[in-house]
C-alpha positions as semicolon CSV with decimal commas, in nm:
position;residue;x (nm);y (nm);z (nm)
1;M;1,724;-4,173;2,761
2;P;1,794;-4,299;3,142
3;K;1,556;-4,412;3,399
4;R;1,644;-4,160;3,698
5;V;1,646;-4,269;4,008
6;M;1,522;-4,103;4,373
7;E;1,513;-4,119;4,712
8;G;1,284;-4,038;4,985
9;K;1,092;-4,081;5,273
10;V;0,766;-4,243;5,280
11;I;0,510;-3,997;5,456
12;S;0,162;-4,097;5,343
13;N;0,003;-4,447;5,256
14;A;-0,320;-4,465;5,253
15;C;-0,392;-4,532;4,963
16;D;-0,425;-4,908;4,770
17;K;-0,044;-4,974;4,591
18;T;0,046;-4,604;4,620
19;V;0,283;-4,489;4,884
20;T;0,384;-4,060;4,882
21;V;0,771;-3,993;4,835
22;L;0,933;-3,732;5,007
23;V;1,218;-3,617;4,766
24;E;1,453;-3,384;4,930
25;R;1,744;-3,205;4,776
26;R;1,997;-2,895;4,877
27;V;2,111;-2,654;4,568
28;T;2,304;-2,398;4,599
29;D;2,109;-2,065;4,617
30;A;2,179;-1,817;4,267
31;L;2,181;-1,499;4,386
32;Y;2,267;-1,512;4,769
33;K;2,457;-1,851;4,754
34;K;2,334;-1,996;5,001
35;V;2,311;-2,378;5,048
36;V;1,872;-2,438;5,026
37;R;1,685;-2,758;5,048
38;R;1,402;-2,840;4,850
39;S;1,157;-3,107;4,856
40;A;0,894;-3,230;4,595
41;K;0,616;-3,528;4,669
42;Y;0,597;-3,819;4,440
43;A;0,298;-4,090;4,432
44;A;0,539;-4,429;4,387
45;H;0,303;-4,750;4,266
46;D;0,378;-5,013;4,575
47;P;0,242;-5,325;4,418
48;Q;0,274;-5,549;4,720
49;N;0,129;-5,257;5,013
50;L;0,511;-5,295;5,183
51;C;0,577;-4,921;5,230
52;Q;0,539;-4,835;5,609
53;M;0,484;-4,450;5,685
54;G;0,852;-4,355;5,794
55;D;1,036;-4,601;5,586
56;L;1,335;-4,482;5,282
57;V;1,248;-4,603;4,955
58;T;1,418;-4,582;4,605
59;I;1,194;-4,558;4,348
60;E;1,222;-4,543;3,986
61;E;1,065;-4,367;3,677
62;T;0,839;-4,570;3,508
63;P;0,576;-4,508;3,188
64;R;0,255;-4,359;3,304
65;I;0,066;-4,598;3,567
66;S;-0,224;-4,317;3,672
67;K;-0,271;-3,997;3,637
68;R;-0,075;-3,944;3,898
69;K;0,160;-4,184;3,929
70;A;0,543;-4,204;3,687
71;W;0,699;-4,408;3,905
72;V;0,787;-4,685;4,091
73;V;0,924;-4,866;4,421
74;I;1,215;-5,091;4,382
75;S;1,338;-5,086;4,710
76;G;1,291;-5,007;5,079
77;G;0,994;-5,151;5,315
78;T;1,027;-5,458;5,337
79;G;0,869;-5,711;5,536
80;T;0,495;-5,888;5,571
81;P;0,198;-5,696;5,677
82;Q;0,227;-5,932;5,969
83;E;0,490;-5,878;6,095
84;R;0,468;-5,495;6,136
85;R;0,199;-5,522;6,297
86;E;0,336;-5,732;6,536
87;N;0,646;-5,531;6,579
88;T;0,509;-5,188;6,604
89;L;0,219;-5,336;6,882
90;P;0,313;-5,225;7,268
91;K;0,413;-5,470;7,485
92;E;0,147;-5,396;7,719
93;K;-0,127;-5,412;7,474
94;E;-0,009;-5,763;7,405
95;E;0,001;-5,835;7,784
96;K;-0,337;-5,684;7,841
97;T;-0,459;-5,907;7,582
98;A;-0,324;-6,239;7,648
99;A;-0,489;-6,172;7,992
100;G;-0,811;-6,151;7,856
101;P;-1,065;-5,845;7,862
102;K;-1,084;-5,600;8,145
103;K;-1,453;-5,577;8,253
104;S;-1,511;-5,200;8,408
105;K;-1,776;-5,084;8,660
106;K;-1,983;-4,874;8,485
107;K;-2,167;-4,661;8,776
108;S;-2,514;-4,553;8,695
109;K;-2,663;-4,260;8,706
110;A;-3,019;-4,389;8,793
111;Q;-3,040;-4,314;9,211
112;P;-3,204;-4,591;9,414
113;K;-3,581;-4,549;9,503
114;A;-3,527;-4,398;9,799
115;K;-3,316;-4,139;9,731
116;R;-3,593;-4,051;9,472
117;K;-3,860;-4,065;9,706
118;A;-3,661;-3,770;9,898
119;A;-3,546;-3,646;9,642
120;V;-3,917;-3,604;9,505
121;S;-4,059;-3,525;9,782
122;E;-3,871;-3,210;9,880
123;T;-3,927;-3,055;9,511
124;E;-4,319;-3,136;9,572
125;A;-4,300;-2,955;9,914
126;E;-4,101;-2,658;9,724
127;T;-4,380;-2,569;9,519
128;A;-4,648;-2,625;9,718
129;K;-4,465;-2,299;9,922
130;V;-4,464;-2,148;9,568
131;E;-4,846;-2,225;9,455
132;G;-4,954;-2,137;9,877
133;K;-4,697;-1,774;9,841
134;K;-4,884;-1,702;9,457
135;E;-5,241;-1,743;9,572
């Protein structure tokens, strides 16, 4: 029996050496005679981790590799991980990293001593007034 071959789009590459491929097909509804899209997700083996999300790949049926994997990527998703990182890194970030890290000036929440003493004396005065009225 010949091996089945399908084309689809990589929708996840979170697992090591595994990608999830979404395969869409168009079929005619038996009752309404309308063309509808049907889709299925397949876990496919990607031995070199070459596929990125959004890549169009061709997968081929193979003897079962694991509980969920019975497909292997045969074409698509080329390039080394280093090349992909360089291509996806925005140009602005490259310029910032070349110039060096920016030092941010954080405002401290602590007040200067003079302001703290004034705030404490105001609070003491208010408590003295309240205590004087209660007695």
